[in-house]
């Protein structure tokens, strides 16, 4: 992740998820449902098929829970970055499903190679992040027909200073021509 702020800036990552923009397939786009927990059941609204906890599914039937080829990185096991590597980032701690890292140079990177993702099934990526630095994050990706990370395969989004509280950063890739219909082989943020 290329976090806001320069050398010494810290951030926490709770999870990285490849999203279909309707993760729980309840007919509500994830951005509308949000990442709160409206019924206090421990599930984020975007993953809760009964977000008002009335005992009835938000739709009559969910056809999929985790689509084939989906990827969710929750970092639940301390020390296990689930295939992600870092460059110019120092991992300061990894407990309770949260990875805390500090930037130790220019162009910090959080990279996942050996990725096989059918991008046609997914519209984007969400990152649950805590930081007290405003700025931007950029997602880069490779696909089977590309020769590496390039300017054409990247998307930058704004990150607000949320006072160090968790926020979900969405990379909406639905209209990115270098994403849809490709086999994604690596991700770099």
Short mmCIF file of N, CA and C in Angstrom, two decimals:
data_model
loop_
_atom_site.label_atom_id
_atom_site.label_comp_id
_atom_site.label_asym_id
_atom_site.label_seq_id
_atom_site.Cartn_x
_atom_site.Cartn_y
_atom_site.Cartn_z
N UNK A 1 0.85 -1.16 0.00
CA UNK A 1 0.00 0.00 0.00
C UNK A 1 0.89 1.21 0.00
N UNK A 2 0.59 2.15 -0.81
CA UNK A 2 1.31 3.40 -0.84
C UNK A 2 0.50 4.36 0.02
N UNK A 3 0.72 4.33 1.34
CA UNK A 3 -0.14 5.07 2.26
C UNK A 3 0.11 6.56 2.20
N UNK A 4 -0.86 7.34 2.65
CA UNK A 4 -0.66 8.79 2.74
C UNK A 4 0.46 9.10 3.72
N UNK A 5 1.20 10.16 3.45
CA UNK A 5 2.29 10.54 4.34
C UNK A 5 3.61 9.98 3.87
N UNK A 6 4.68 10.54 4.34
CA UNK A 6 6.00 10.11 3.93
C UNK A 6 6.62 9.13 4.90
N UNK A 7 7.95 9.09 4.88
CA UNK A 7 8.69 8.17 5.74
C UNK A 7 8.27 8.36 7.19
N UNK A 8 8.04 7.25 7.86
CA UNK A 8 7.62 7.26 9.26
C UNK A 8 6.12 7.21 9.45
N UNK A 9 5.34 7.48 8.40
CA UNK A 9 3.88 7.41 8.51
C UNK A 9 3.47 5.97 8.81
N UNK A 10 2.50 5.78 9.69
CA UNK A 10 2.03 4.45 10.03
C UNK A 10 0.58 4.27 9.60
N UNK A 11 0.18 3.02 9.45
CA UNK A 11 -1.18 2.68 9.09
C UNK A 11 -1.46 1.26 9.55
N UNK A 12 -2.73 0.94 9.68
CA UNK A 12 -3.18 -0.42 10.02
C UNK A 12 -4.01 -0.94 8.87
N UNK A 13 -3.87 -2.23 8.56
CA UNK A 13 -4.72 -2.89 7.58
C UNK A 13 -5.46 -4.01 8.29
N UNK A 14 -6.80 -3.97 8.22
CA UNK A 14 -7.62 -5.03 8.79
C UNK A 14 -7.85 -6.14 7.78
N UNK A 15 -8.13 -5.76 6.54
CA UNK A 15 -8.37 -6.74 5.50
C UNK A 15 -8.27 -6.12 4.11
N UNK A 16 -8.11 -7.00 3.11
CA UNK A 16 -8.16 -6.65 1.69
C UNK A 16 -9.12 -7.65 1.07
N UNK A 17 -10.13 -7.17 0.33
CA UNK A 17 -11.11 -8.07 -0.28
C UNK A 17 -11.39 -7.68 -1.72
N UNK A 18 -11.42 -8.68 -2.56
CA UNK A 18 -11.89 -8.49 -3.92
C UNK A 18 -13.41 -8.56 -3.86
N UNK A 19 -14.08 -7.53 -4.39
CA UNK A 19 -15.52 -7.40 -4.20
C UNK A 19 -16.29 -7.43 -5.51
N UNK A 20 -17.50 -7.95 -5.42
CA UNK A 20 -18.41 -7.92 -6.55
C UNK A 20 -19.35 -6.73 -6.45
N UNK A 21 -19.13 -5.88 -5.48
CA UNK A 21 -19.94 -4.71 -5.17
C UNK A 21 -21.31 -5.07 -4.65
N UNK A 22 -21.55 -6.36 -4.50
CA UNK A 22 -22.71 -6.84 -3.76
C UNK A 22 -22.26 -8.13 -3.10
N UNK A 23 -21.31 -8.01 -2.18
CA UNK A 23 -20.63 -9.14 -1.58
C UNK A 23 -21.60 -10.16 -1.01
N UNK A 24 -22.66 -9.69 -0.34
CA UNK A 24 -23.61 -10.63 0.25
C UNK A 24 -24.78 -10.95 -0.67
N UNK A 25 -24.73 -10.45 -1.90
CA UNK A 25 -25.72 -10.74 -2.93
C UNK A 25 -27.15 -10.48 -2.44
N UNK A 26 -27.32 -9.35 -1.78
CA UNK A 26 -28.65 -9.02 -1.28
C UNK A 26 -29.35 -7.94 -2.10
N UNK A 27 -28.76 -7.57 -3.23
CA UNK A 27 -29.37 -6.58 -4.10
C UNK A 27 -28.98 -5.15 -3.77
N UNK A 28 -28.22 -4.94 -2.72
CA UNK A 28 -27.74 -3.61 -2.36
C UNK A 28 -26.25 -3.54 -2.63
N UNK A 29 -25.80 -2.53 -3.38
CA UNK A 29 -24.37 -2.37 -3.64
C UNK A 29 -23.64 -2.10 -2.33
N UNK A 30 -22.43 -2.65 -2.21
CA UNK A 30 -21.65 -2.53 -0.98
C UNK A 30 -21.43 -1.08 -0.56
N UNK A 31 -21.20 -0.18 -1.51
CA UNK A 31 -20.99 1.22 -1.19
C UNK A 31 -22.20 1.86 -0.54
N UNK A 32 -23.40 1.38 -0.87
CA UNK A 32 -24.63 1.90 -0.27
C UNK A 32 -24.81 1.31 1.12
N UNK A 33 -24.59 0.01 1.26
CA UNK A 33 -24.74 -0.64 2.57
C UNK A 33 -23.70 -0.12 3.56
N UNK A 34 -22.51 0.12 3.07
CA UNK A 34 -21.46 0.64 3.93
C UNK A 34 -20.79 -0.41 4.78
N UNK A 35 -19.81 0.04 5.54
CA UNK A 35 -19.00 -0.88 6.32
C UNK A 35 -19.31 -0.82 7.80
N UNK A 36 -20.46 -0.25 8.17
CA UNK A 36 -20.89 -0.26 9.56
C UNK A 36 -21.50 -1.61 9.92
N UNK A 37 -21.97 -1.73 11.12
CA UNK A 37 -22.63 -2.94 11.59
C UNK A 37 -23.96 -2.51 12.20
N UNK A 38 -24.94 -2.25 11.34
CA UNK A 38 -26.22 -1.68 11.74
C UNK A 38 -26.98 -2.48 12.77
N UNK A 39 -26.82 -3.81 12.77
CA UNK A 39 -27.56 -4.62 13.74
C UNK A 39 -26.67 -5.21 14.82
N UNK A 40 -25.44 -4.74 14.92
CA UNK A 40 -24.50 -5.16 15.96
C UNK A 40 -24.35 -6.67 16.09
N UNK A 41 -24.29 -7.37 14.94
CA UNK A 41 -24.14 -8.82 14.98
C UNK A 41 -22.72 -9.28 14.65
N UNK A 42 -21.79 -8.32 14.51
CA UNK A 42 -20.41 -8.67 14.22
C UNK A 42 -20.08 -8.76 12.75
N UNK A 43 -21.07 -8.60 11.88
CA UNK A 43 -20.85 -8.60 10.43
C UNK A 43 -20.99 -7.18 9.91
N UNK A 44 -20.08 -6.80 8.99
CA UNK A 44 -20.25 -5.52 8.32
C UNK A 44 -21.52 -5.56 7.48
N UNK A 45 -22.20 -4.44 7.32
CA UNK A 45 -23.42 -4.41 6.51
C UNK A 45 -23.20 -5.01 5.13
N UNK A 46 -22.03 -4.75 4.53
CA UNK A 46 -21.78 -5.24 3.17
C UNK A 46 -21.65 -6.76 3.10
N UNK A 47 -21.46 -7.44 4.24
CA UNK A 47 -21.36 -8.90 4.23
C UNK A 47 -22.51 -9.56 5.00
N UNK A 48 -23.49 -8.78 5.42
CA UNK A 48 -24.59 -9.27 6.24
C UNK A 48 -25.85 -9.37 5.38
N UNK A 49 -26.30 -10.58 5.13
CA UNK A 49 -27.48 -10.77 4.27
C UNK A 49 -28.78 -10.43 4.99
N UNK A 50 -28.71 -10.20 6.28
CA UNK A 50 -29.87 -9.79 7.06
C UNK A 50 -29.43 -8.61 7.94
N UNK A 51 -29.12 -7.48 7.27
CA UNK A 51 -28.49 -6.37 7.98
C UNK A 51 -29.38 -5.68 9.00
N UNK A 52 -30.69 -5.93 8.96
CA UNK A 52 -31.55 -5.37 10.00
C UNK A 52 -31.91 -6.41 11.07
N UNK A 53 -31.39 -7.63 10.91
CA UNK A 53 -31.53 -8.71 11.88
C UNK A 53 -32.99 -9.03 12.22
N UNK A 54 -33.83 -9.03 11.18
CA UNK A 54 -35.24 -9.34 11.41
C UNK A 54 -35.58 -10.81 11.16
N UNK A 55 -34.55 -11.61 10.83
CA UNK A 55 -34.76 -13.04 10.60
C UNK A 55 -35.10 -13.38 9.17
N UNK A 56 -35.25 -12.37 8.31
CA UNK A 56 -35.55 -12.60 6.90
C UNK A 56 -34.39 -12.07 6.07
N UNK A 57 -33.94 -12.88 5.12
CA UNK A 57 -32.85 -12.47 4.24
C UNK A 57 -33.23 -11.19 3.50
N UNK A 58 -32.24 -10.36 3.20
CA UNK A 58 -32.48 -9.12 2.47
C UNK A 58 -33.01 -9.38 1.06
N UNK A 59 -32.85 -10.54 0.54
CA UNK A 59 -33.48 -10.98 -0.71
C UNK A 59 -34.00 -12.39 -0.47
N UNK A 60 -34.89 -12.86 -1.32
CA UNK A 60 -35.48 -14.18 -1.11
C UNK A 60 -34.43 -15.27 -1.14
N UNK A 61 -33.45 -15.15 -1.99
CA UNK A 61 -32.43 -16.19 -2.05
C UNK A 61 -31.11 -15.58 -2.52
N UNK A 62 -30.03 -15.93 -1.84
CA UNK A 62 -28.71 -15.53 -2.29
C UNK A 62 -28.16 -16.64 -3.18
N UNK A 63 -27.74 -16.28 -4.37
CA UNK A 63 -27.23 -17.32 -5.26
C UNK A 63 -25.77 -17.64 -4.99
N UNK A 64 -25.05 -16.67 -4.45
CA UNK A 64 -23.64 -16.92 -4.15
C UNK A 64 -23.25 -16.21 -2.86
N UNK A 65 -22.33 -16.80 -2.12
CA UNK A 65 -21.80 -16.16 -0.93
C UNK A 65 -20.40 -15.67 -1.23
N UNK A 66 -19.51 -16.55 -1.58
CA UNK A 66 -18.19 -16.21 -2.07
C UNK A 66 -18.08 -16.75 -3.48
N UNK A 67 -18.15 -15.89 -4.50
CA UNK A 67 -18.09 -16.39 -5.87
C UNK A 67 -16.80 -17.16 -6.11
N UNK A 68 -16.83 -18.14 -7.03
CA UNK A 68 -15.61 -18.87 -7.34
C UNK A 68 -14.51 -17.91 -7.75
N UNK A 69 -13.32 -18.13 -7.24
CA UNK A 69 -12.19 -17.28 -7.60
C UNK A 69 -12.09 -16.02 -6.77
N UNK A 70 -12.96 -15.85 -5.76
CA UNK A 70 -12.88 -14.64 -4.95
C UNK A 70 -11.68 -14.71 -4.02
N UNK A 71 -11.25 -13.56 -3.55
CA UNK A 71 -10.10 -13.51 -2.66
C UNK A 71 -10.40 -12.56 -1.52
N UNK A 72 -10.17 -13.05 -0.32
CA UNK A 72 -10.35 -12.24 0.87
C UNK A 72 -9.16 -12.49 1.77
N UNK A 73 -8.49 -11.42 2.15
CA UNK A 73 -7.31 -11.50 2.99
C UNK A 73 -7.65 -10.82 4.31
N UNK A 74 -7.83 -11.61 5.36
CA UNK A 74 -8.26 -11.08 6.65
C UNK A 74 -7.15 -11.01 7.69
N UNK A 75 -5.97 -11.57 7.39
CA UNK A 75 -4.79 -11.47 8.25
C UNK A 75 -5.07 -11.89 9.69
N UNK A 76 -5.88 -12.93 9.85
CA UNK A 76 -6.28 -13.38 11.19
C UNK A 76 -5.15 -14.06 11.98
N UNK A 77 -4.19 -14.66 11.27
CA UNK A 77 -3.11 -15.37 11.94
C UNK A 77 -1.89 -14.47 12.05
N UNK A 78 -1.48 -14.16 13.27
CA UNK A 78 -0.33 -13.29 13.49
C UNK A 78 0.88 -13.81 12.74
N UNK A 79 1.55 -12.92 12.01
CA UNK A 79 2.74 -13.28 11.26
C UNK A 79 2.47 -13.82 9.87
N UNK A 80 1.22 -14.11 9.53
CA UNK A 80 0.87 -14.64 8.21
C UNK A 80 0.26 -13.53 7.37
N UNK A 81 1.01 -13.03 6.41
CA UNK A 81 0.52 -11.97 5.52
C UNK A 81 -0.22 -12.53 4.30
N UNK A 82 -0.51 -13.82 4.32
CA UNK A 82 -1.33 -14.48 3.30
C UNK A 82 -0.83 -14.24 1.88
N UNK A 83 0.49 -14.34 1.72
CA UNK A 83 1.08 -14.22 0.39
C UNK A 83 1.48 -12.82 -0.02
N UNK A 84 1.17 -11.84 0.80
CA UNK A 84 1.57 -10.46 0.52
C UNK A 84 3.00 -10.24 1.00
N UNK A 85 3.76 -9.44 0.25
CA UNK A 85 5.10 -9.05 0.65
C UNK A 85 5.16 -7.52 0.69
N UNK A 86 6.20 -7.01 1.29
CA UNK A 86 6.33 -5.56 1.42
C UNK A 86 7.67 -5.09 0.89
N UNK A 87 7.70 -3.84 0.48
CA UNK A 87 8.94 -3.17 0.10
C UNK A 87 8.88 -1.77 0.68
N UNK A 88 9.93 -1.39 1.37
CA UNK A 88 10.02 -0.09 2.03
C UNK A 88 8.89 0.16 3.03
N UNK A 89 8.46 -0.93 3.66
CA UNK A 89 7.49 -0.90 4.75
C UNK A 89 8.02 -1.78 5.87
N UNK A 90 7.92 -1.32 7.10
CA UNK A 90 8.29 -2.12 8.26
C UNK A 90 7.01 -2.58 8.94
N UNK A 91 6.85 -3.90 9.08
CA UNK A 91 5.71 -4.43 9.83
C UNK A 91 6.04 -4.26 11.31
N UNK A 92 5.25 -3.44 12.00
CA UNK A 92 5.50 -3.17 13.40
C UNK A 92 4.80 -4.16 14.32
N UNK A 93 3.61 -4.59 13.93
CA UNK A 93 2.90 -5.60 14.71
C UNK A 93 1.85 -6.27 13.83
N UNK A 94 1.40 -7.44 14.28
CA UNK A 94 0.35 -8.18 13.58
C UNK A 94 -0.39 -9.00 14.62
N UNK A 95 -1.43 -8.40 15.18
CA UNK A 95 -2.22 -9.07 16.20
C UNK A 95 -3.70 -8.79 15.98
N UNK A 96 -4.53 -9.72 16.42
CA UNK A 96 -5.99 -9.57 16.35
C UNK A 96 -6.49 -9.22 14.95
N UNK A 97 -5.85 -9.75 13.92
CA UNK A 97 -6.28 -9.52 12.55
C UNK A 97 -5.93 -8.16 12.00
N UNK A 98 -5.04 -7.43 12.64
CA UNK A 98 -4.65 -6.10 12.19
C UNK A 98 -3.13 -6.08 11.99
N UNK A 99 -2.71 -5.64 10.80
CA UNK A 99 -1.29 -5.48 10.49
C UNK A 99 -0.96 -3.99 10.59
N UNK A 100 0.00 -3.65 11.43
CA UNK A 100 0.46 -2.27 11.57
C UNK A 100 1.81 -2.16 10.88
N UNK A 101 1.92 -1.16 9.98
CA UNK A 101 3.16 -0.98 9.23
C UNK A 101 3.55 0.50 9.22
N UNK A 102 4.84 0.74 9.00
CA UNK A 102 5.38 2.09 8.90
C UNK A 102 6.18 2.21 7.61
N UNK A 103 6.07 3.36 6.97
CA UNK A 103 6.81 3.64 5.74
C UNK A 103 8.27 3.89 6.11
N UNK A 104 9.19 3.23 5.40
CA UNK A 104 10.61 3.45 5.69
C UNK A 104 11.39 3.92 4.47
N UNK A 105 10.71 4.45 3.47
CA UNK A 105 11.38 4.97 2.29
C UNK A 105 10.37 5.43 1.26
N UNK A 106 10.86 5.89 0.12
CA UNK A 106 9.95 6.34 -0.93
C UNK A 106 9.39 5.14 -1.70
N UNK A 107 8.22 5.29 -2.25
CA UNK A 107 7.51 4.26 -3.01
C UNK A 107 7.31 2.98 -2.22
N UNK A 108 6.67 3.07 -1.05
CA UNK A 108 6.38 1.84 -0.28
C UNK A 108 5.39 0.97 -1.04
N UNK A 109 5.48 -0.35 -0.86
CA UNK A 109 4.63 -1.26 -1.61
C UNK A 109 4.16 -2.42 -0.75
N UNK A 110 2.94 -2.84 -1.01
CA UNK A 110 2.31 -4.02 -0.43
C UNK A 110 1.93 -4.84 -1.65
N UNK A 111 2.57 -6.00 -1.89
CA UNK A 111 2.48 -6.71 -3.18
C UNK A 111 1.98 -8.14 -2.97
N UNK A 112 1.14 -8.61 -3.90
CA UNK A 112 0.68 -10.01 -3.91
C UNK A 112 0.88 -10.55 -5.31
N UNK A 113 1.90 -11.40 -5.49
CA UNK A 113 2.10 -12.07 -6.77
C UNK A 113 1.46 -13.46 -6.66
N UNK A 114 1.65 -14.29 -7.66
CA UNK A 114 1.06 -15.63 -7.67
C UNK A 114 -0.44 -15.54 -7.41
N UNK A 115 -1.07 -14.57 -8.05
CA UNK A 115 -2.51 -14.35 -7.91
C UNK A 115 -3.20 -14.85 -9.17
N UNK A 116 -4.32 -15.54 -9.03
CA UNK A 116 -5.12 -15.97 -10.17
C UNK A 116 -6.55 -15.55 -9.88
N UNK A 117 -6.99 -14.51 -10.54
CA UNK A 117 -8.28 -13.91 -10.25
C UNK A 117 -9.03 -13.65 -11.55
N UNK A 118 -10.22 -14.20 -11.67
CA UNK A 118 -11.05 -13.96 -12.85
C UNK A 118 -11.73 -12.60 -12.67
N UNK A 119 -11.13 -11.56 -13.22
CA UNK A 119 -11.59 -10.20 -12.97
C UNK A 119 -13.00 -9.94 -13.48
N UNK A 120 -13.46 -10.70 -14.45
CA UNK A 120 -14.80 -10.50 -14.97
C UNK A 120 -15.89 -10.74 -13.93
N UNK A 121 -15.57 -11.48 -12.87
CA UNK A 121 -16.54 -11.75 -11.82
C UNK A 121 -16.59 -10.66 -10.76
N UNK A 122 -15.63 -9.73 -10.78
CA UNK A 122 -15.49 -8.77 -9.70
C UNK A 122 -15.35 -7.35 -10.22
N UNK A 123 -15.86 -6.43 -9.46
CA UNK A 123 -15.88 -5.03 -9.86
C UNK A 123 -14.89 -4.16 -9.11
N UNK A 124 -14.19 -4.72 -8.14
CA UNK A 124 -13.26 -3.87 -7.42
C UNK A 124 -12.62 -4.53 -6.23
N UNK A 125 -11.98 -3.69 -5.45
CA UNK A 125 -11.21 -4.13 -4.30
C UNK A 125 -11.49 -3.19 -3.15
N UNK A 126 -11.65 -3.74 -1.96
CA UNK A 126 -11.83 -2.93 -0.76
C UNK A 126 -10.69 -3.19 0.21
N UNK A 127 -10.24 -2.14 0.87
CA UNK A 127 -9.17 -2.23 1.86
C UNK A 127 -9.68 -1.55 3.13
N UNK A 128 -9.68 -2.28 4.23
CA UNK A 128 -10.05 -1.70 5.53
C UNK A 128 -8.77 -1.17 6.14
N UNK A 129 -8.68 0.15 6.31
CA UNK A 129 -7.44 0.83 6.64
C UNK A 129 -7.68 1.84 7.76
N UNK A 130 -6.71 1.98 8.63
CA UNK A 130 -6.73 3.03 9.65
C UNK A 130 -5.47 3.88 9.46
N UNK A 131 -5.65 5.18 9.38
CA UNK A 131 -4.52 6.10 9.25
C UNK A 131 -4.96 7.47 9.73
N UNK A 132 -4.01 8.27 10.14
CA UNK A 132 -4.34 9.64 10.50
C UNK A 132 -3.72 10.61 9.50
N UNK A 133 -3.35 10.09 8.33
CA UNK A 133 -2.78 10.90 7.25
C UNK A 133 -3.75 10.94 6.08
N UNK A 134 -4.06 12.12 5.58
CA UNK A 134 -4.87 12.25 4.37
C UNK A 134 -3.96 12.14 3.15
N UNK A 135 -4.50 11.70 2.04
CA UNK A 135 -3.72 11.58 0.82
C UNK A 135 -4.41 10.66 -0.16
N UNK A 136 -3.64 9.78 -0.78
CA UNK A 136 -4.20 8.86 -1.75
C UNK A 136 -3.50 7.52 -1.69
N UNK A 137 -4.17 6.51 -2.24
CA UNK A 137 -3.62 5.17 -2.39
C UNK A 137 -3.77 4.78 -3.86
N UNK A 138 -2.82 4.04 -4.37
CA UNK A 138 -2.89 3.58 -5.75
C UNK A 138 -2.82 2.07 -5.78
N UNK A 139 -3.69 1.46 -6.56
CA UNK A 139 -3.69 0.02 -6.81
C UNK A 139 -3.13 -0.20 -8.21
N UNK A 140 -2.14 -1.07 -8.33
CA UNK A 140 -1.59 -1.50 -9.61
C UNK A 140 -1.93 -2.97 -9.77
N UNK A 141 -2.09 -3.44 -11.01
CA UNK A 141 -2.32 -4.86 -11.23
C UNK A 141 -1.68 -5.31 -12.52
N UNK A 142 -1.31 -6.57 -12.54
CA UNK A 142 -0.85 -7.26 -13.76
C UNK A 142 -1.96 -8.16 -14.23
N UNK A 143 -1.98 -8.46 -15.51
CA UNK A 143 -2.86 -9.51 -15.99
C UNK A 143 -2.09 -10.38 -16.96
N UNK A 144 -2.70 -11.46 -17.38
CA UNK A 144 -2.00 -12.48 -18.16
C UNK A 144 -1.45 -11.95 -19.47
N UNK A 145 -1.99 -10.87 -20.00
CA UNK A 145 -1.50 -10.32 -21.26
C UNK A 145 -0.57 -9.13 -21.06
N UNK A 146 -0.25 -8.79 -19.81
CA UNK A 146 0.60 -7.62 -19.56
C UNK A 146 2.02 -8.04 -19.27
N UNK A 147 2.92 -7.09 -19.39
CA UNK A 147 4.32 -7.37 -19.14
C UNK A 147 4.82 -6.79 -17.83
N UNK A 148 3.95 -6.44 -16.94
CA UNK A 148 4.36 -5.88 -15.67
C UNK A 148 3.42 -4.77 -15.25
N UNK A 149 3.71 -4.17 -14.11
CA UNK A 149 2.88 -3.07 -13.62
C UNK A 149 3.13 -1.86 -14.51
N UNK A 150 2.07 -1.24 -14.98
CA UNK A 150 2.23 -0.06 -15.84
C UNK A 150 1.21 0.99 -15.47
N UNK A 151 1.38 2.17 -16.06
CA UNK A 151 0.47 3.27 -15.80
C UNK A 151 -0.96 2.98 -16.24
N UNK A 152 -1.14 2.13 -17.25
CA UNK A 152 -2.48 1.82 -17.75
C UNK A 152 -3.26 0.93 -16.80
N UNK A 153 -2.56 0.19 -15.94
CA UNK A 153 -3.21 -0.73 -15.02
C UNK A 153 -3.04 -0.24 -13.59
N UNK A 154 -3.66 0.91 -13.33
CA UNK A 154 -3.62 1.46 -11.98
C UNK A 154 -4.83 2.34 -11.75
N UNK A 155 -5.19 2.48 -10.48
CA UNK A 155 -6.30 3.33 -10.08
C UNK A 155 -5.93 3.96 -8.74
N UNK A 156 -6.10 5.27 -8.65
CA UNK A 156 -5.78 6.01 -7.43
C UNK A 156 -7.07 6.52 -6.80
N UNK A 157 -7.19 6.36 -5.49
CA UNK A 157 -8.36 6.84 -4.75
C UNK A 157 -7.89 7.71 -3.58
N UNK A 158 -8.76 8.59 -3.14
CA UNK A 158 -8.46 9.47 -2.01
C UNK A 158 -8.65 8.74 -0.69
N UNK A 159 -7.83 9.12 0.27
CA UNK A 159 -7.93 8.60 1.63
C UNK A 159 -8.05 9.81 2.54
N UNK A 160 -9.08 9.82 3.38
CA UNK A 160 -9.27 10.95 4.28
C UNK A 160 -8.57 10.71 5.60
N UNK A 161 -8.27 11.80 6.30
CA UNK A 161 -7.74 11.71 7.65
C UNK A 161 -8.93 11.38 8.53
N UNK A 162 -9.00 10.15 8.96
CA UNK A 162 -10.14 9.68 9.76
C UNK A 162 -9.76 9.58 11.23
N UNK A 163 -8.74 10.35 11.61
CA UNK A 163 -8.31 10.35 13.01
C UNK A 163 -7.80 9.02 13.49
N UNK A 164 -7.33 8.18 12.59
CA UNK A 164 -6.83 6.86 12.97
C UNK A 164 -7.91 5.80 13.11
N UNK A 165 -9.17 6.18 12.86
CA UNK A 165 -10.26 5.20 12.92
C UNK A 165 -10.34 4.41 11.63
N UNK A 166 -10.80 3.16 11.67
CA UNK A 166 -10.89 2.35 10.45
C UNK A 166 -11.85 2.96 9.43
N UNK A 167 -11.46 2.87 8.17
CA UNK A 167 -12.30 3.26 7.06
C UNK A 167 -12.08 2.27 5.92
N UNK A 168 -13.08 2.09 5.09
CA UNK A 168 -12.94 1.19 3.96
C UNK A 168 -12.69 2.01 2.71
N UNK A 169 -11.59 1.71 2.05
CA UNK A 169 -11.21 2.38 0.82
C UNK A 169 -11.63 1.47 -0.33
N UNK A 170 -12.42 1.99 -1.27
CA UNK A 170 -12.92 1.21 -2.39
C UNK A 170 -12.20 1.59 -3.68
N UNK A 171 -11.73 0.58 -4.40
CA UNK A 171 -11.20 0.76 -5.74
C UNK A 171 -12.27 0.23 -6.69
N UNK A 172 -13.01 1.12 -7.34
CA UNK A 172 -14.08 0.73 -8.25
C UNK A 172 -13.48 0.49 -9.63
N UNK A 173 -13.34 -0.78 -9.99
CA UNK A 173 -12.67 -1.18 -11.23
C UNK A 173 -13.65 -1.56 -12.33
N UNK A 174 -14.95 -1.35 -12.11
CA UNK A 174 -15.98 -1.80 -13.05
C UNK A 174 -15.79 -1.24 -14.45
N UNK A 175 -15.28 -0.02 -14.58
CA UNK A 175 -15.14 0.58 -15.91
C UNK A 175 -13.70 0.65 -16.38
N UNK A 176 -12.80 -0.05 -15.71
CA UNK A 176 -11.39 -0.05 -16.10
C UNK A 176 -11.16 -1.10 -17.19
N UNK A 177 -10.83 -0.69 -18.43
CA UNK A 177 -10.67 -1.66 -19.52
C UNK A 177 -9.53 -2.65 -19.31
N UNK A 178 -8.53 -2.29 -18.54
CA UNK A 178 -7.42 -3.20 -18.28
C UNK A 178 -7.71 -4.14 -17.12
N UNK A 179 -8.93 -4.11 -16.55
CA UNK A 179 -9.34 -5.01 -15.47
C UNK A 179 -10.34 -6.02 -15.97
N UNK A 180 -11.45 -5.56 -16.53
CA UNK A 180 -12.55 -6.45 -16.90
C UNK A 180 -12.14 -7.43 -17.99
N UNK A 181 -12.50 -8.69 -17.78
CA UNK A 181 -12.26 -9.72 -18.78
C UNK A 181 -10.84 -10.25 -18.81
N UNK A 182 -10.03 -9.87 -17.85
CA UNK A 182 -8.64 -10.32 -17.80
C UNK A 182 -8.46 -11.32 -16.66
N UNK A 183 -7.37 -12.08 -16.73
CA UNK A 183 -6.98 -12.93 -15.61
C UNK A 183 -5.89 -12.16 -14.86
N UNK A 184 -6.23 -11.69 -13.66
CA UNK A 184 -5.31 -10.87 -12.88
C UNK A 184 -4.28 -11.79 -12.23
N UNK A 185 -3.00 -11.48 -12.41
CA UNK A 185 -1.93 -12.33 -11.92
C UNK A 185 -1.14 -11.73 -10.77
N UNK A 186 -1.30 -10.44 -10.50
CA UNK A 186 -0.60 -9.80 -9.37
C UNK A 186 -1.29 -8.50 -9.00
N UNK A 187 -1.20 -8.15 -7.73
CA UNK A 187 -1.74 -6.89 -7.22
C UNK A 187 -0.63 -6.17 -6.48
N UNK A 188 -0.59 -4.84 -6.61
CA UNK A 188 0.38 -4.04 -5.85
C UNK A 188 -0.30 -2.75 -5.43
N UNK A 189 -0.18 -2.44 -4.16
CA UNK A 189 -0.73 -1.18 -3.68
C UNK A 189 0.36 -0.39 -3.01
#
